[in-house]
Amino acid sequence: MLSLPAVFSQRPVQPRQPAEGPGGAEYCCSGVMVVDSANAAGGYWIYQPAEVLPDTAPLVIFLHGFGCYNPMIYGKWIRHLVGKGNVVIMPRYQNRLLQPRASEFSDVVAGSILRAMDYLRQHSDTPVGFDRPVLIGHSYGGVLAADLLLHFSEKKLPKPAAALICQAGTNIFRGGRVRNYEGFPGDVNLLLVVAKNDLLVSRRISKQIFRNTTHLNNRDMLILNHDRRGRPPL
């Protein structure tokens, strides 16, 4: 018979990365080439496959969270995106925590994206799909991604094809937030990701976006629950 301590110590292991599929371990590119032009707000990082790809590479614009302007925080995520054949632009919109002001973030991001796209047009050996980029925004970056979906035209940015808005929130700050998100393009593919126990940014903005975007043809919200019984706990 197994002892009780042995039984309780056998916690279920979290699932591993699947072998295939969008989140799977099948990669077309093994190396990542980095362009670091992010010494200050308004700069950018570019991550692209080290190999020259024969086909046009999709463009992903990755917006970091508040204070998360060290790209190592998102290293595995970015490596996964590049491994799937994407070119990733990561704008830097902060010099430090309180500079520039939050009300300036959106304009700083837009300028950074335009500069990074100009660089790619001049220097990338792989053709890049500039016309329909995908937005990924985490935390404050999720709020800024939503703002870009509303104002891409006036900021002279290409119309996004899709957006992944992950745990969007601004905490005590107001910059980048709007009263209503009904102006999202109707054909954008939208996925909102929220955490059930997120006490830092809550689910308020994501729920507002979801309520305001009933006109979208393809939208969904994914709620992440905690799992303290599995190994490692989530």
PDB file of C-alpha atoms in Angstrom, residues 31-175:
ATOM      1  CA  GLY A  31      17.963  31.177 -35.122  1.00  0.00           C
ATOM      2  CA  VAL A  32      16.898  34.693 -34.141  1.00  0.00           C
ATOM      3  CA  MET A  33      18.507  37.849 -35.504  1.00  0.00           C
ATOM      4  CA  VAL A  34      18.133  40.880 -33.226  1.00  0.00           C
ATOM      5  CA  VAL A  35      18.209  44.580 -34.046  1.00  0.00           C
ATOM      6  CA  ASP A  36      18.552  46.649 -30.861  1.00  0.00           C
ATOM      7  CA  SER A  37      17.644  50.287 -31.375  1.00  0.00           C
ATOM      8  CA  ALA A  38      15.948  50.739 -28.014  1.00  0.00           C
ATOM      9  CA  ASN A  39      18.202  52.914 -25.904  1.00  0.00           C
ATOM     10  CA  ALA A  40      15.267  55.156 -24.989  1.00  0.00           C
ATOM     11  CA  ALA A  41      11.516  55.559 -25.368  1.00  0.00           C
ATOM     12  CA  GLY A  42      10.620  55.733 -29.040  1.00  0.00           C
ATOM     13  CA  GLY A  43      13.184  53.084 -29.890  1.00  0.00           C
ATOM     14  CA  TYR A  44      12.522  49.484 -30.820  1.00  0.00           C
ATOM     15  CA  TRP A  45      13.767  45.937 -30.942  1.00  0.00           C
ATOM     16  CA  ILE A  46      13.344  43.815 -34.057  1.00  0.00           C
ATOM     17  CA  TYR A  47      13.461  40.024 -33.933  1.00  0.00           C
ATOM     18  CA  GLN A  48      13.516  38.108 -37.183  1.00  0.00           C
ATOM     19  CA  PRO A  49      14.472  34.642 -38.414  1.00  0.00           C
ATOM     20  CA  ALA A  50      18.210  34.300 -38.922  1.00  0.00           C
ATOM     21  CA  GLU A  51      17.501  32.394 -42.131  1.00  0.00           C
ATOM     22  CA  VAL A  52      16.209  34.250 -45.167  1.00  0.00           C
ATOM     23  CA  LEU A  53      12.663  33.001 -45.777  1.00  0.00           C
ATOM     24  CA  PRO A  54      11.366  32.401 -49.309  1.00  0.00           C
ATOM     25  CA  ASP A  55       7.866  33.630 -48.504  1.00  0.00           C
ATOM     26  CA  THR A  56       6.584  36.835 -46.950  1.00  0.00           C
ATOM     27  CA  ALA A  57       6.955  36.782 -43.162  1.00  0.00           C
ATOM     28  CA  PRO A  58       3.955  37.934 -41.100  1.00  0.00           C
ATOM     29  CA  LEU A  59       4.618  41.017 -38.970  1.00  0.00           C
ATOM     30  CA  VAL A  60       3.875  40.910 -35.243  1.00  0.00           C
ATOM     31  CA  ILE A  61       3.908  44.095 -33.153  1.00  0.00           C
ATOM     32  CA  PHE A  62       4.540  43.132 -29.522  1.00  0.00           C
ATOM     33  CA  LEU A  63       3.674  45.754 -26.886  1.00  0.00           C
ATOM     34  CA  HIS A  64       5.302  45.218 -23.492  1.00  0.00           C
ATOM     35  CA  GLY A  65       3.697  45.835 -20.123  1.00  0.00           C
ATOM     36  CA  PHE A  66       4.294  48.785 -17.801  1.00  0.00           C
ATOM     37  CA  GLY A  67       7.942  48.778 -16.737  1.00  0.00           C
ATOM     38  CA  CYS A  68       8.601  45.569 -18.699  1.00  0.00           C
ATOM     39  CA  TYR A  69      10.987  47.122 -21.214  1.00  0.00           C
ATOM     40  CA  ASN A  70      13.597  44.426 -20.680  1.00  0.00           C
ATOM     41  CA  PRO A  71      12.784  42.059 -23.561  1.00  0.00           C
ATOM     42  CA  MET A  72      14.196  39.088 -21.641  1.00  0.00           C
ATOM     43  CA  ILE A  73      10.873  39.053 -19.750  1.00  0.00           C
ATOM     44  CA  TYR A  74       9.214  37.922 -22.973  1.00  0.00           C
ATOM     45  CA  GLY A  75      12.160  35.955 -24.366  1.00  0.00           C
ATOM     46  CA  LYS A  76      10.509  32.549 -24.811  1.00  0.00           C
ATOM     47  CA  TRP A  77       7.354  34.101 -26.223  1.00  0.00           C
ATOM     48  CA  ILE A  78       9.304  36.111 -28.794  1.00  0.00           C
ATOM     49  CA  ARG A  79      11.523  33.147 -29.682  1.00  0.00           C
ATOM     50  CA  HIS A  80       8.401  31.064 -30.300  1.00  0.00           C
ATOM     51  CA  LEU A  81       6.935  33.721 -32.611  1.00  0.00           C
ATOM     52  CA  VAL A  82      10.137  34.043 -34.617  1.00  0.00           C
ATOM     53  CA  GLY A  83      10.542  30.269 -34.775  1.00  0.00           C
ATOM     54  CA  LYS A  84       7.151  30.115 -36.470  1.00  0.00           C
ATOM     55  CA  GLY A  85       8.439  32.437 -39.195  1.00  0.00           C
ATOM     56  CA  ASN A  86       7.215  35.811 -37.912  1.00  0.00           C
ATOM     57  CA  VAL A  87       9.088  39.098 -37.776  1.00  0.00           C
ATOM     58  CA  VAL A  88       8.527  40.795 -34.415  1.00  0.00           C
ATOM     59  CA  ILE A  89       8.741  44.518 -33.651  1.00  0.00           C
ATOM     60  CA  MET A  90       8.814  45.380 -29.948  1.00  0.00           C
ATOM     61  CA  PRO A  91       8.473  49.151 -29.437  1.00  0.00           C
ATOM     62  CA  ARG A  92       9.900  50.699 -26.293  1.00  0.00           C
ATOM     63  CA  TYR A  93       7.537  53.332 -24.912  1.00  0.00           C
ATOM     64  CA  GLN A  94       9.200  54.048 -21.536  1.00  0.00           C
ATOM     65  CA  ASN A  95      12.572  55.464 -20.527  1.00  0.00           C
ATOM     66  CA  ARG A  96      11.861  54.531 -16.925  1.00  0.00           C
ATOM     67  CA  LEU A  97       8.755  53.881 -14.854  1.00  0.00           C
ATOM     68  CA  LEU A  98       7.397  57.441 -14.829  1.00  0.00           C
ATOM     69  CA  GLN A  99       8.903  58.803 -18.020  1.00  0.00           C
ATOM     70  CA  PRO A 100       7.369  59.678 -20.408  1.00  0.00           C
ATOM     71  CA  ARG A 101       3.894  60.335 -19.044  1.00  0.00           C
ATOM     72  CA  ALA A 102       1.311  57.619 -19.615  1.00  0.00           C
ATOM     73  CA  SER A 103      -0.728  60.001 -21.775  1.00  0.00           C
ATOM     74  CA  GLU A 104       2.168  59.974 -24.274  1.00  0.00           C
ATOM     75  CA  PHE A 105       2.562  56.196 -24.547  1.00  0.00           C
ATOM     76  CA  SER A 106       0.311  55.701 -27.557  1.00  0.00           C
ATOM     77  CA  ASP A 107       2.026  58.326 -29.707  1.00  0.00           C
ATOM     78  CA  VAL A 108       5.460  57.049 -28.674  1.00  0.00           C
ATOM     79  CA  VAL A 109       4.461  53.505 -29.666  1.00  0.00           C
ATOM     80  CA  ALA A 110       3.153  54.627 -33.057  1.00  0.00           C
ATOM     81  CA  GLY A 111       6.332  56.535 -33.876  1.00  0.00           C
ATOM     82  CA  SER A 112       8.456  53.596 -32.787  1.00  0.00           C
ATOM     83  CA  ILE A 113       6.525  51.201 -35.026  1.00  0.00           C
ATOM     84  CA  LEU A 114       6.894  53.470 -38.052  1.00  0.00           C
ATOM     85  CA  ARG A 115      10.651  53.786 -37.516  1.00  0.00           C
ATOM     86  CA  ALA A 116      11.045  50.017 -37.120  1.00  0.00           C
ATOM     87  CA  MET A 117       9.050  49.381 -40.288  1.00  0.00           C
ATOM     88  CA  ASP A 118      11.229  51.840 -42.197  1.00  0.00           C
ATOM     89  CA  TYR A 119      14.307  49.966 -40.981  1.00  0.00           C
ATOM     90  CA  LEU A 120      12.891  46.638 -42.153  1.00  0.00           C
ATOM     91  CA  ARG A 121      12.001  48.036 -45.569  1.00  0.00           C
ATOM     92  CA  GLN A 122      15.602  49.134 -46.037  1.00  0.00           C
ATOM     93  CA  HIS A 123      17.493  46.260 -44.436  1.00  0.00           C
ATOM     94  CA  SER A 124      15.451  43.042 -44.273  1.00  0.00           C
ATOM     95  CA  ASP A 125      16.396  40.313 -46.751  1.00  0.00           C
ATOM     96  CA  THR A 126      13.161  38.471 -45.964  1.00  0.00           C
ATOM     97  CA  PRO A 127      10.012  40.107 -47.384  1.00  0.00           C
ATOM     98  CA  VAL A 128       7.766  41.322 -44.558  1.00  0.00           C
ATOM     99  CA  GLY A 129       3.973  41.549 -44.612  1.00  0.00           C
ATOM    100  CA  PHE A 130       3.544  45.172 -43.563  1.00  0.00           C
ATOM    101  CA  ASP A 131      -0.012  45.525 -44.827  1.00  0.00           C
ATOM    102  CA  ARG A 132      -1.826  43.421 -42.158  1.00  0.00           C
ATOM    103  CA  PRO A 133       0.208  43.213 -38.939  1.00  0.00           C
ATOM    104  CA  VAL A 134      -0.843  41.318 -35.830  1.00  0.00           C
ATOM    105  CA  LEU A 135      -0.880  43.154 -32.490  1.00  0.00           C
ATOM    106  CA  ILE A 136       0.078  41.448 -29.226  1.00  0.00           C
ATOM    107  CA  GLY A 137      -0.229  43.498 -26.061  1.00  0.00           C
ATOM    108  CA  HIS A 138       0.439  42.444 -22.479  1.00  0.00           C
ATOM    109  CA  SER A 139      -0.911  44.384 -19.480  1.00  0.00           C
ATOM    110  CA  TYR A 140      -0.483  48.095 -20.288  1.00  0.00           C
ATOM    111  CA  GLY A 141       0.582  46.987 -23.745  1.00  0.00           C
ATOM    112  CA  GLY A 142      -2.854  45.417 -24.158  1.00  0.00           C
ATOM    113  CA  VAL A 143      -4.500  48.780 -23.537  1.00  0.00           C
ATOM    114  CA  LEU A 144      -2.164  50.386 -26.065  1.00  0.00           C
ATOM    115  CA  ALA A 145      -2.963  47.657 -28.600  1.00  0.00           C
ATOM    116  CA  ALA A 146      -6.656  48.474 -28.188  1.00  0.00           C
ATOM    117  CA  ASP A 147      -5.884  52.161 -28.711  1.00  0.00           C
ATOM    118  CA  LEU A 148      -4.008  51.360 -31.930  1.00  0.00           C
ATOM    119  CA  LEU A 149      -6.991  49.356 -33.181  1.00  0.00           C
ATOM    120  CA  LEU A 150      -9.094  52.493 -32.787  1.00  0.00           C
ATOM    121  CA  HIS A 151      -6.620  55.041 -34.136  1.00  0.00           C
ATOM    122  CA  PHE A 152      -4.314  53.191 -36.570  1.00  0.00           C
ATOM    123  CA  SER A 153      -5.415  55.343 -39.509  1.00  0.00           C
ATOM    124  CA  GLU A 154      -4.727  58.717 -37.901  1.00  0.00           C
ATOM    125  CA  LYS A 155      -1.377  57.402 -36.640  1.00  0.00           C
ATOM    126  CA  LYS A 156      -0.518  56.376 -40.236  1.00  0.00           C
ATOM    127  CA  LEU A 157      -0.186  52.708 -39.292  1.00  0.00           C
ATOM    128  CA  PRO A 158      -1.389  49.758 -41.377  1.00  0.00           C
ATOM    129  CA  LYS A 159      -4.716  48.234 -40.415  1.00  0.00           C
ATOM    130  CA  PRO A 160      -4.170  45.284 -38.041  1.00  0.00           C
ATOM    131  CA  ALA A 161      -5.451  41.881 -39.110  1.00  0.00           C
ATOM    132  CA  ALA A 162      -5.688  40.505 -35.581  1.00  0.00           C
ATOM    133  CA  ALA A 163      -4.991  41.356 -31.961  1.00  0.00           C
ATOM    134  CA  LEU A 164      -4.157  39.296 -28.884  1.00  0.00           C
ATOM    135  CA  ILE A 165      -4.866  41.460 -25.835  1.00  0.00           C
ATOM    136  CA  CYS A 166      -3.515  39.741 -22.750  1.00  0.00           C
ATOM    137  CA  GLN A 167      -4.452  40.851 -19.209  1.00  0.00           C
ATOM    138  CA  ALA A 168      -5.027  44.449 -20.287  1.00  0.00           C
ATOM    139  CA  GLY A 169      -4.915  47.080 -17.573  1.00  0.00           C
ATOM    140  CA  THR A 170      -3.409  50.378 -16.451  1.00  0.00           C
ATOM    141  CA  ASN A 171      -3.859  50.177 -12.668  1.00  0.00           C
ATOM    142  CA  ILE A 172      -3.846  53.787 -11.367  1.00  0.00           C
ATOM    143  CA  PHE A 173      -2.904  55.379 -14.711  1.00  0.00           C
ATOM    144  CA  ARG A 174      -5.318  56.647 -17.369  1.00  0.00           C
ATOM    145  CA  GLY A 175      -3.141  57.144 -20.450  1.00  0.00           C
TER     146      GLY A 175
END
